[in-house]
mmCIF file of C-alpha atoms in Angstrom:
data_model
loop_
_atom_site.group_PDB
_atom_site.id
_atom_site.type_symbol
_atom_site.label_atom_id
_atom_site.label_comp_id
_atom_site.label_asym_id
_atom_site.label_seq_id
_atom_site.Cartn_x
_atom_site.Cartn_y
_atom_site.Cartn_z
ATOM 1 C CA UNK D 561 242.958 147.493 155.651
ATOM 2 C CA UNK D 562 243.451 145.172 158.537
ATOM 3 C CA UNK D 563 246.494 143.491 159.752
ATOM 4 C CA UNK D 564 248.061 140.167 158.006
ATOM 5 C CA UNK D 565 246.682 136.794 159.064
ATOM 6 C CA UNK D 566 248.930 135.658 160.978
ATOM 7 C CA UNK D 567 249.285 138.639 162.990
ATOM 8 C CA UNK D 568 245.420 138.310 163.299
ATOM 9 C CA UNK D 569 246.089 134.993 164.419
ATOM 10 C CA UNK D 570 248.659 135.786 166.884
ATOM 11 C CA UNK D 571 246.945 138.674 168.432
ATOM 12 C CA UNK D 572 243.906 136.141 169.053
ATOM 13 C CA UNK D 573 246.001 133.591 169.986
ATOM 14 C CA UNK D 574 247.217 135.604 172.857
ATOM 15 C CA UNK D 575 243.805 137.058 173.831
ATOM 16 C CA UNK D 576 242.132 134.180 174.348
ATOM 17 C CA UNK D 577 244.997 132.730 176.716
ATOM 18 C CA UNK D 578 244.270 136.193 178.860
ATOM 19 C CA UNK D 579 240.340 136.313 178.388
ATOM 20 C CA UNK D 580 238.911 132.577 177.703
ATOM 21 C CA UNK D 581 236.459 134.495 175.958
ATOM 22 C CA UNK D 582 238.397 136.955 174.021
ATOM 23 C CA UNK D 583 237.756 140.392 173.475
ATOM 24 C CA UNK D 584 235.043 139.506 171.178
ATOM 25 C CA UNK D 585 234.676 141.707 167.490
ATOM 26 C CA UNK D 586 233.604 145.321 168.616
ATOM 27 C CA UNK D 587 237.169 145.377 170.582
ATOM 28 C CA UNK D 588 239.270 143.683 168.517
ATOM 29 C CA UNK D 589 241.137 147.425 169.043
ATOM 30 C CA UNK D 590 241.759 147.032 172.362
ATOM 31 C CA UNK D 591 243.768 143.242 171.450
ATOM 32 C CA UNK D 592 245.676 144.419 169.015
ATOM 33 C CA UNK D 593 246.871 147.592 170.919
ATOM 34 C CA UNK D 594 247.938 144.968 173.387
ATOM 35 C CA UNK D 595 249.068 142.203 171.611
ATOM 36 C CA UNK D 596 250.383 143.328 168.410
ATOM 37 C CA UNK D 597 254.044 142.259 167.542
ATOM 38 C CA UNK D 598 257.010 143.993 168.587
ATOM 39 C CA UNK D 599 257.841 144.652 164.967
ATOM 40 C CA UNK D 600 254.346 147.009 164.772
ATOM 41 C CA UNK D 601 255.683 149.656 167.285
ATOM 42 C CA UNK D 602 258.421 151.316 164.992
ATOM 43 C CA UNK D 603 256.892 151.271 161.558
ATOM 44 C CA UNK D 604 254.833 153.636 159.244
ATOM 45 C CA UNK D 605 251.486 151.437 160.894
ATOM 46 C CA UNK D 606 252.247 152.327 164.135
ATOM 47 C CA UNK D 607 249.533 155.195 164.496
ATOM 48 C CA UNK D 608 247.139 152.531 162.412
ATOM 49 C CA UNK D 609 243.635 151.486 164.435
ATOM 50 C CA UNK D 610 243.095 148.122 163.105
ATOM 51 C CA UNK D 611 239.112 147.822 164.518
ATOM 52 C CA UNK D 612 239.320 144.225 162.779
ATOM 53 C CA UNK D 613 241.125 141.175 161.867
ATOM 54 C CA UNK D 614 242.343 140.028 158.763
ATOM 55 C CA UNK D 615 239.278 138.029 158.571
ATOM 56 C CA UNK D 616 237.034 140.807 158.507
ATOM 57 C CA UNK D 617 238.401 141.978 155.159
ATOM 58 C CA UNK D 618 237.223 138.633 154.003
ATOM 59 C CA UNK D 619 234.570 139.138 154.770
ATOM 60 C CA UNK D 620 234.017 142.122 153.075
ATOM 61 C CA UNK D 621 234.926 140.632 149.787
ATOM 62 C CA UNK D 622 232.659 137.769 150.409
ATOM 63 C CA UNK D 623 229.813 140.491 151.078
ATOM 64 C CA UNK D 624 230.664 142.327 147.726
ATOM 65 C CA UNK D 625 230.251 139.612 145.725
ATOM 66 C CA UNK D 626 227.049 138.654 147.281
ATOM 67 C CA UNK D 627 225.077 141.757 147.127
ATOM 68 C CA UNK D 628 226.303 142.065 143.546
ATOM 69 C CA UNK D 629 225.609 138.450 142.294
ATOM 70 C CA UNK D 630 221.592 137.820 142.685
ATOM 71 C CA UNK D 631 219.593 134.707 144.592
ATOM 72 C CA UNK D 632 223.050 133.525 146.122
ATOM 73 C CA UNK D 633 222.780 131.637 149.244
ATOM 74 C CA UNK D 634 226.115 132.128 150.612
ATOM 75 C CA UNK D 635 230.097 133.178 150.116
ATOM 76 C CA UNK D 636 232.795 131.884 151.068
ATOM 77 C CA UNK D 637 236.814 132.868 151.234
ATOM 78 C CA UNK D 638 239.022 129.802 151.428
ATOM 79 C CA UNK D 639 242.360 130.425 152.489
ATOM 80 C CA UNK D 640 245.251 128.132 150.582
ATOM 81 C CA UNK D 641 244.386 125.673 153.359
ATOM 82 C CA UNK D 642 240.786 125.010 153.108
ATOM 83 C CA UNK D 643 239.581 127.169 156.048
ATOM 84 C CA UNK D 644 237.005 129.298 155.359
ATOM 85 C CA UNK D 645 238.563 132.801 156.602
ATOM 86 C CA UNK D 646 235.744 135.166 155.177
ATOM 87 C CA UNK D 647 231.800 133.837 154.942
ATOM 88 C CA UNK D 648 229.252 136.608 154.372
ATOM 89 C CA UNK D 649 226.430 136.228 155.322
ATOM 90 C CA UNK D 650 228.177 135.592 158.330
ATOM 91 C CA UNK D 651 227.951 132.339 159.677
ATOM 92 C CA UNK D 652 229.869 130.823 163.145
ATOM 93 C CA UNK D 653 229.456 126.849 161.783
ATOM 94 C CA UNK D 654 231.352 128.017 158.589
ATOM 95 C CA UNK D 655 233.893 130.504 159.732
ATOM 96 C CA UNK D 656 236.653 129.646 160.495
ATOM 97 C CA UNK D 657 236.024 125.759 159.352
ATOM 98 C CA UNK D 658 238.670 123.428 157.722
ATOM 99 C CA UNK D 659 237.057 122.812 154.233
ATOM 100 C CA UNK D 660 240.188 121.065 152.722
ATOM 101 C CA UNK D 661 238.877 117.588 152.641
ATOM 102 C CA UNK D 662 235.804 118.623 150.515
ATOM 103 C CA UNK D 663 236.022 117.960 146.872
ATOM 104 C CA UNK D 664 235.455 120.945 145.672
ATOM 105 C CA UNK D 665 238.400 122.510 147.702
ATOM 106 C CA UNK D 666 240.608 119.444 146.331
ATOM 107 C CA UNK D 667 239.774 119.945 142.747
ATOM 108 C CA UNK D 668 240.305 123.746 142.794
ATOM 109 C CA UNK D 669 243.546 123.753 144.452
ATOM 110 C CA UNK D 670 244.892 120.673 141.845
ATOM 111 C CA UNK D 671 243.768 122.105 138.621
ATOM 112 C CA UNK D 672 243.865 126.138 139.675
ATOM 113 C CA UNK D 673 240.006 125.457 137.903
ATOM 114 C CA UNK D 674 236.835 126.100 138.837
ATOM 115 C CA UNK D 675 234.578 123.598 139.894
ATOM 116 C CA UNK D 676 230.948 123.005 139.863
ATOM 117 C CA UNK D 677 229.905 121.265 143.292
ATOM 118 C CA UNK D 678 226.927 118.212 143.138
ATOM 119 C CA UNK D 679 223.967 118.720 144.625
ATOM 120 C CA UNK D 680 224.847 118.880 148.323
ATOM 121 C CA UNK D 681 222.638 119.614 151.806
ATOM 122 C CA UNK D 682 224.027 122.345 153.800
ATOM 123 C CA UNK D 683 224.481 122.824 156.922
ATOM 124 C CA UNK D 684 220.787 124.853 157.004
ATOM 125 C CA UNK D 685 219.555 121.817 155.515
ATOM 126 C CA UNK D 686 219.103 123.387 151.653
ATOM 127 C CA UNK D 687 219.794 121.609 148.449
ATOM 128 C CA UNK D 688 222.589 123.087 147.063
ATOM 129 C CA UNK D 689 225.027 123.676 144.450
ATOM 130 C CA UNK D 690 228.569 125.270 144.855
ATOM 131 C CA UNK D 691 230.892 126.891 142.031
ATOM 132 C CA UNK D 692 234.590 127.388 143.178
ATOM 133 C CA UNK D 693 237.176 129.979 141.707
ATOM 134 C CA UNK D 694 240.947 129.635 142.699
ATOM 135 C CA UNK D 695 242.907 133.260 142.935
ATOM 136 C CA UNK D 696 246.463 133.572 142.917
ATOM 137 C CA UNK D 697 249.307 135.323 144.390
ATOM 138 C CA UNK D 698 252.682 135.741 142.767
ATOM 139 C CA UNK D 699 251.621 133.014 140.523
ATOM 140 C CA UNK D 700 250.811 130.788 143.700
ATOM 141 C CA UNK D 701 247.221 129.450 144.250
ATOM 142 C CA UNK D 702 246.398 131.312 147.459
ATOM 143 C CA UNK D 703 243.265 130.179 148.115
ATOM 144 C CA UNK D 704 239.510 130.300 146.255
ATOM 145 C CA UNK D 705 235.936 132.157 146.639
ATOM 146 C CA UNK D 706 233.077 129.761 146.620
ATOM 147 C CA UNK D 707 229.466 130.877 146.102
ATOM 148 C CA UNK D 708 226.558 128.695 146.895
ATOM 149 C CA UNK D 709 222.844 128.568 145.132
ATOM 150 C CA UNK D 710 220.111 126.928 146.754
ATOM 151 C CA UNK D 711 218.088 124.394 144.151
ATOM 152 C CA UNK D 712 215.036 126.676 145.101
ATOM 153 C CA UNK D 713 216.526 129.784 143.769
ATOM 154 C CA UNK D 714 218.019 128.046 140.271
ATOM 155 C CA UNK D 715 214.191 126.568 140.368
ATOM 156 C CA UNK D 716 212.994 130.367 139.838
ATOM 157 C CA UNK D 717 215.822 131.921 137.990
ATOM 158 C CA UNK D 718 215.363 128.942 135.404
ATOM 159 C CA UNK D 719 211.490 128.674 135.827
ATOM 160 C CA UNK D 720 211.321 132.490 135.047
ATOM 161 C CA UNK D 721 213.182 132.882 132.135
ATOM 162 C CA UNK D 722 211.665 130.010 130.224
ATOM 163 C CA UNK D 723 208.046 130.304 131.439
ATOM 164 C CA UNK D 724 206.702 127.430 131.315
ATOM 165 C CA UNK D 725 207.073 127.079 126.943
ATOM 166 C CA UNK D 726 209.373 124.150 127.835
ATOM 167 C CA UNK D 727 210.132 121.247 129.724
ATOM 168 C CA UNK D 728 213.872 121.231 131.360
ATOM 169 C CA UNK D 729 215.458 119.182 133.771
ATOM 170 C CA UNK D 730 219.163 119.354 134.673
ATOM 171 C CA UNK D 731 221.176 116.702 136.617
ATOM 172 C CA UNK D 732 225.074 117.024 138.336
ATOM 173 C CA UNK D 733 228.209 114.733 137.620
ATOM 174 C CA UNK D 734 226.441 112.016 139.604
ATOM 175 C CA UNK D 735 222.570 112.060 138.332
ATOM 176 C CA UNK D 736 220.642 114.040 140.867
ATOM 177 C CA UNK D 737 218.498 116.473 139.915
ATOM 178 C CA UNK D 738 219.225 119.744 140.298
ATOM 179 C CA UNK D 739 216.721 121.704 138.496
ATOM 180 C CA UNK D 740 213.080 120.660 137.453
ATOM 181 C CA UNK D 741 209.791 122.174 136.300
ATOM 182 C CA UNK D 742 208.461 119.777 139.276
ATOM 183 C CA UNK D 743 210.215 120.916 142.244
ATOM 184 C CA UNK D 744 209.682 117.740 144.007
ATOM 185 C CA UNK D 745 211.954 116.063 142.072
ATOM 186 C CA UNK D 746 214.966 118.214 143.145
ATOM 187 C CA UNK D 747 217.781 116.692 145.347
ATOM 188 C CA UNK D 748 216.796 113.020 143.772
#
């Protein structure tokens, strides 16, 4: 449990103008004892200890679904904006960064789809593929999970279930190579 975003928000918000640096994540307690909004002090939460931000539950889902999916590179938990409000594992050039302009964001939020990314580099310089999944509140996109596979790791899901009896090569939308028997072909 862990308090809404925008309270998360606003409770950062006016941490960092006191602390530059903020109170950082082991004492996110000590912010939102000191920040938290007026409307927090008379309700059945007021006794709550909220040891992280909205975020961090995020987070947690993003974690879940990694540690029970196999070979996945990353997660991510988009919120109906595009920024990436939960990213396990954790990662401080993707958290908290405005994904809205990528196309995968786009087409998820226009056709409440999923999407299958191209053949991408990341930002750890990996080959890699992206599938999308919008979810919905009150009938109301409110944002989507994203889960990323490196080329490497389709190269030896795909390479070990057909051992070697045939040849396969796979391509994206646009005619790269995303999967092949000869791994130096991948990402061409």
């Amino acid at each position: 449990m862990a308090p809404s975003h925008a309270v998360s928000y606003q409770i950062s918000a006016a941490a960092l103008k006191e602390r530059p640096l903020g109170y950082g994540p082991e004492q996110y307690v000590i912010a939102y004892d000191k920040f938290r909004p007026l409307s927090a002090v008379n309700n059945i939460l007021f006794q709550a200890r909220f040891t992280d931000a909205a975020s961090e539950t995020a987070t947690l889902i993003a974690k879940n679904v990694y540690e029970e999916l196999d070979d996945l590179s990353r997660v991510v938990v988009y919120d109906k904006s595009g920024v990436a409000v939960g990213v396990y594992p954790r990662n401080s050039l993707v958290s908290g960064t405005d994904f809205s302009e990528r196309i995968d964001f786009q087409k998820t939020k226009a056709s409440y789809k999923g999407y299958v990314s191209s053949v991408f580099k990341s930002e750890t310089g990996i080959y890699t593929v992206t599938q999308t999944e919008p979810f919905f509140e009150d009938n109301q996109f409110s944002g989507m999970i994203g889960v990323s596979l490196s080329l490497d790791n389709i190269f030896k899901i795909v390479g070990n279930t057909y051992e070697k009896k045939i040849k396969i090569l796979a391509a994206d939308e646009n005619g790269v190579i995303s999967w092949s028997e000869d791994g130096d072909l991948i990402g061409r």
